[in-house]
Amino acid sequence: MNLAVLARWIVAVAASSILAALTVAAQLGILTMMGALLGGDGSAGSAYLIATASFYLSLPCFFLGVAILGAPAAWTLTRLKGDRAIPAGLLGGAVSTLIGAIVLSSSLGFTGLVFASTLPLAGAITGLTYRELMKSPN
């Protein structure tokens, strides 16, 4: 692995993890604002608190997930001749939803599945971002 590929990998992991965490935070903040998540009052203060906490809690999870599973998933898609945008988004969404639903439901029960409902979109954004940033420059 040369230095250019390593630098692209570091940027791809960081950028896709940050975008995924922002996506989760935005979705949970909106759900809280609507009052659908905690059954609460739907105030902006509670939405800000949930969005901030979910960003800081999901960022390391996405960072580890992309760092560990990003390269093998991209390699698999390349070998299967499926290295296009839609398969990358679908694989990212499927992997993050599956792993996230298992972890969240085992630790939080049914409430974890409510939090896991934000993972398909975040995973799809992660897969697409990782794919685009790991393309070799021509």
PDB file of C-alpha atoms in Angstrom:
ATOM      1  CA  MET A   1       0.000   0.000   0.000  1.00  0.00           C
ATOM      2  CA  ASN A   2       1.565   3.270  -1.019  1.00  0.00           C
ATOM      3  CA  LEU A   3       1.236   6.571   0.760  1.00  0.00           C
ATOM      4  CA  ALA A   4      -1.390   7.998  -1.611  1.00  0.00           C
ATOM      5  CA  VAL A   5      -3.741   5.055  -1.074  1.00  0.00           C
ATOM      6  CA  LEU A   6      -3.231   5.226   2.693  1.00  0.00           C
ATOM      7  CA  ALA A   7      -4.007   8.952   2.698  1.00  0.00           C
ATOM      8  CA  ARG A   8      -7.150   8.383   0.602  1.00  0.00           C
ATOM      9  CA  TRP A   9      -8.220   5.601   2.986  1.00  0.00           C
ATOM     10  CA  ILE A  10      -7.765   7.815   6.049  1.00  0.00           C
ATOM     11  CA  VAL A  11      -9.743  10.647   4.471  1.00  0.00           C
ATOM     12  CA  ALA A  12     -12.451   8.250   3.264  1.00  0.00           C
ATOM     13  CA  VAL A  13     -12.852   6.657   6.706  1.00  0.00           C
ATOM     14  CA  ALA A  14     -12.961  10.002   8.504  1.00  0.00           C
ATOM     15  CA  ALA A  15     -15.312  11.722   6.057  1.00  0.00           C
ATOM     16  CA  SER A  16     -17.763   8.853   5.723  1.00  0.00           C
ATOM     17  CA  SER A  17     -17.849   8.339   9.496  1.00  0.00           C
ATOM     18  CA  ILE A  18     -18.541  12.012  10.154  1.00  0.00           C
ATOM     19  CA  LEU A  19     -21.277  12.139   7.503  1.00  0.00           C
ATOM     20  CA  ALA A  20     -22.899   8.988   8.876  1.00  0.00           C
ATOM     21  CA  ALA A  21     -22.833  10.308  12.444  1.00  0.00           C
ATOM     22  CA  LEU A  22     -24.315  13.616  11.271  1.00  0.00           C
ATOM     23  CA  THR A  23     -27.058  11.706   9.442  1.00  0.00           C
ATOM     24  CA  VAL A  24     -27.942   9.710  12.561  1.00  0.00           C
ATOM     25  CA  ALA A  25     -27.890  12.858  14.689  1.00  0.00           C
ATOM     26  CA  ALA A  26     -30.124  14.746  12.273  1.00  0.00           C
ATOM     27  CA  GLN A  27     -32.648  11.920  12.019  1.00  0.00           C
ATOM     28  CA  LEU A  28     -32.843  11.387  15.793  1.00  0.00           C
ATOM     29  CA  GLY A  29     -33.030  15.143  16.373  1.00  0.00           C
ATOM     30  CA  ILE A  30     -35.942  15.432  13.956  1.00  0.00           C
ATOM     31  CA  LEU A  31     -37.710  12.438  15.515  1.00  0.00           C
ATOM     32  CA  THR A  32     -37.263  13.971  18.956  1.00  0.00           C
ATOM     33  CA  MET A  33     -38.467  17.353  17.752  1.00  0.00           C
ATOM     34  CA  MET A  34     -41.596  15.671  16.428  1.00  0.00           C
ATOM     35  CA  GLY A  35     -42.058  14.035  19.811  1.00  0.00           C
ATOM     36  CA  ALA A  36     -42.066  10.551  18.341  1.00  0.00           C
ATOM     37  CA  LEU A  37     -38.855   9.222  19.883  1.00  0.00           C
ATOM     38  CA  LEU A  38     -39.143   9.651  23.626  1.00  0.00           C
ATOM     39  CA  GLY A  39     -42.841  10.306  23.854  1.00  0.00           C
ATOM     40  CA  GLY A  40     -41.913  13.654  25.308  1.00  0.00           C
ATOM     41  CA  ASP A  41     -42.802  17.212  24.629  1.00  0.00           C
ATOM     42  CA  GLY A  42     -40.963  17.510  21.326  1.00  0.00           C
ATOM     43  CA  SER A  43     -38.983  20.566  22.396  1.00  0.00           C
ATOM     44  CA  ALA A  44     -35.964  21.947  20.601  1.00  0.00           C
ATOM     45  CA  GLY A  45     -33.823  21.549  23.706  1.00  0.00           C
ATOM     46  CA  SER A  46     -34.431  17.836  23.986  1.00  0.00           C
ATOM     47  CA  ALA A  47     -33.912  17.446  20.230  1.00  0.00           C
ATOM     48  CA  TYR A  48     -30.562  19.224  20.489  1.00  0.00           C
ATOM     49  CA  LEU A  49     -29.539  17.038  23.425  1.00  0.00           C
ATOM     50  CA  ILE A  50     -30.483  13.799  21.633  1.00  0.00           C
ATOM     51  CA  ALA A  51     -28.845  14.898  18.376  1.00  0.00           C
ATOM     52  CA  THR A  52     -25.616  15.902  20.111  1.00  0.00           C
ATOM     53  CA  ALA A  53     -25.452  12.727  22.175  1.00  0.00           C
ATOM     54  CA  SER A  54     -26.221  10.524  19.192  1.00  0.00           C
ATOM     55  CA  PHE A  55     -23.503  12.214  17.130  1.00  0.00           C
ATOM     56  CA  TYR A  56     -20.859  11.653  19.784  1.00  0.00           C
ATOM     57  CA  LEU A  57     -21.984   8.084  20.463  1.00  0.00           C
ATOM     58  CA  SER A  58     -22.337   7.005  16.840  1.00  0.00           C
ATOM     59  CA  LEU A  59     -19.141   8.603  15.506  1.00  0.00           C
ATOM     60  CA  PRO A  60     -16.728   6.057  17.042  1.00  0.00           C
ATOM     61  CA  CYS A  61     -19.020   3.192  16.036  1.00  0.00           C
ATOM     62  CA  PHE A  62     -19.102   4.293  12.410  1.00  0.00           C
ATOM     63  CA  PHE A  63     -15.387   5.076  12.483  1.00  0.00           C
ATOM     64  CA  LEU A  64     -14.534   1.555  13.635  1.00  0.00           C
ATOM     65  CA  GLY A  65     -17.044  -0.023  11.305  1.00  0.00           C
ATOM     66  CA  VAL A  66     -15.793   1.802   8.233  1.00  0.00           C
ATOM     67  CA  ALA A  67     -12.149   1.306   9.161  1.00  0.00           C
ATOM     68  CA  ILE A  68     -12.614  -2.442   9.630  1.00  0.00           C
ATOM     69  CA  LEU A  69     -15.320  -3.304   7.086  1.00  0.00           C
ATOM     70  CA  GLY A  70     -14.903  -0.602   4.434  1.00  0.00           C
ATOM     71  CA  ALA A  71     -11.975  -2.064   2.516  1.00  0.00           C
ATOM     72  CA  PRO A  72     -13.258  -5.688   2.501  1.00  0.00           C
ATOM     73  CA  ALA A  73     -16.707  -4.531   1.374  1.00  0.00           C
ATOM     74  CA  ALA A  74     -15.236  -2.412  -1.416  1.00  0.00           C
ATOM     75  CA  TRP A  75     -12.973  -5.279  -2.463  1.00  0.00           C
ATOM     76  CA  THR A  76     -15.953  -7.669  -2.525  1.00  0.00           C
ATOM     77  CA  LEU A  77     -18.012  -5.294  -4.661  1.00  0.00           C
ATOM     78  CA  THR A  78     -15.090  -4.881  -7.053  1.00  0.00           C
ATOM     79  CA  ARG A  79     -14.631  -8.652  -7.387  1.00  0.00           C
ATOM     80  CA  LEU A  80     -18.361  -9.151  -7.985  1.00  0.00           C
ATOM     81  CA  LYS A  81     -18.310  -6.432 -10.674  1.00  0.00           C
ATOM     82  CA  GLY A  82     -20.760  -4.417  -8.585  1.00  0.00           C
ATOM     83  CA  ASP A  83     -18.615  -1.372  -7.908  1.00  0.00           C
ATOM     84  CA  ARG A  84     -21.316   1.156  -8.677  1.00  0.00           C
ATOM     85  CA  ALA A  85     -23.208   3.665  -6.576  1.00  0.00           C
ATOM     86  CA  ILE A  86     -26.386   1.685  -5.887  1.00  0.00           C
ATOM     87  CA  PRO A  87     -24.673  -1.532  -4.724  1.00  0.00           C
ATOM     88  CA  ALA A  88     -22.282   0.490  -2.541  1.00  0.00           C
ATOM     89  CA  GLY A  89     -25.178   2.314  -0.899  1.00  0.00           C
ATOM     90  CA  LEU A  90     -27.189  -0.865  -0.443  1.00  0.00           C
ATOM     91  CA  LEU A  91     -24.258  -2.760   1.046  1.00  0.00           C
ATOM     92  CA  GLY A  92     -23.403   0.116   3.383  1.00  0.00           C
ATOM     93  CA  GLY A  93     -27.006   0.398   4.531  1.00  0.00           C
ATOM     94  CA  ALA A  94     -27.397  -3.357   4.970  1.00  0.00           C
ATOM     95  CA  VAL A  95     -24.185  -3.847   6.929  1.00  0.00           C
ATOM     96  CA  SER A  96     -24.737  -0.887   9.250  1.00  0.00           C
ATOM     97  CA  THR A  97     -28.372  -1.823   9.842  1.00  0.00           C
ATOM     98  CA  LEU A  98     -27.608  -5.467  10.549  1.00  0.00           C
ATOM     99  CA  ILE A  99     -24.721  -4.844  12.925  1.00  0.00           C
ATOM    100  CA  GLY A 100     -26.368  -1.815  14.531  1.00  0.00           C
ATOM    101  CA  ALA A 101     -29.690  -3.586  15.062  1.00  0.00           C
ATOM    102  CA  ILE A 102     -27.957  -6.546  16.689  1.00  0.00           C
ATOM    103  CA  VAL A 103     -25.888  -4.360  19.018  1.00  0.00           C
ATOM    104  CA  LEU A 104     -28.643  -1.880  19.858  1.00  0.00           C
ATOM    105  CA  SER A 105     -31.402  -4.438  20.358  1.00  0.00           C
ATOM    106  CA  SER A 106     -29.238  -6.624  22.569  1.00  0.00           C
ATOM    107  CA  SER A 107     -28.237  -3.694  24.731  1.00  0.00           C
ATOM    108  CA  LEU A 108     -31.424  -1.587  24.740  1.00  0.00           C
ATOM    109  CA  GLY A 109     -34.182  -4.009  23.788  1.00  0.00           C
ATOM    110  CA  PHE A 110     -37.023  -2.657  21.658  1.00  0.00           C
ATOM    111  CA  THR A 111     -35.849   0.922  22.177  1.00  0.00           C
ATOM    112  CA  GLY A 112     -32.624  -0.026  20.410  1.00  0.00           C
ATOM    113  CA  LEU A 113     -34.595  -0.949  17.316  1.00  0.00           C
ATOM    114  CA  VAL A 114     -36.110   2.537  17.293  1.00  0.00           C
ATOM    115  CA  PHE A 115     -32.602   3.985  17.326  1.00  0.00           C
ATOM    116  CA  ALA A 116     -31.546   1.481  14.651  1.00  0.00           C
ATOM    117  CA  SER A 117     -34.205   2.842  12.312  1.00  0.00           C
ATOM    118  CA  THR A 118     -31.802   5.664  11.450  1.00  0.00           C
ATOM    119  CA  LEU A 119     -29.031   3.329  10.334  1.00  0.00           C
ATOM    120  CA  PRO A 120     -30.083   2.399   6.765  1.00  0.00           C
ATOM    121  CA  LEU A 121     -29.760   5.957   5.460  1.00  0.00           C
ATOM    122  CA  ALA A 122     -26.567   6.599   7.424  1.00  0.00           C
ATOM    123  CA  GLY A 123     -25.047   3.358   6.141  1.00  0.00           C
ATOM    124  CA  ALA A 124     -25.986   4.149   2.562  1.00  0.00           C
ATOM    125  CA  ILE A 125     -24.360   7.565   2.850  1.00  0.00           C
ATOM    126  CA  THR A 126     -21.300   5.896   4.364  1.00  0.00           C
ATOM    127  CA  GLY A 127     -21.024   3.380   1.532  1.00  0.00           C
ATOM    128  CA  LEU A 128     -21.415   6.015  -1.160  1.00  0.00           C
ATOM    129  CA  THR A 129     -18.947   8.411   0.463  1.00  0.00           C
ATOM    130  CA  TYR A 130     -16.362   5.691   1.007  1.00  0.00           C
ATOM    131  CA  ARG A 131     -16.722   4.517  -2.594  1.00  0.00           C
ATOM    132  CA  GLU A 132     -16.342   7.987  -4.057  1.00  0.00           C
ATOM    133  CA  LEU A 133     -13.360   8.923  -1.920  1.00  0.00           C
ATOM    134  CA  MET A 134     -11.511   5.653  -2.554  1.00  0.00           C
ATOM    135  CA  LYS A 135     -11.699   5.946  -6.346  1.00  0.00           C
ATOM    136  CA  SER A 136      -8.252   6.198  -7.847  1.00  0.00           C
ATOM    137  CA  PRO A 137      -7.592   9.574  -9.440  1.00  0.00           C
ATOM    138  CA  ASN A 138      -7.088   9.381 -13.193  1.00  0.00           C
TER     139      ASN A 138
END
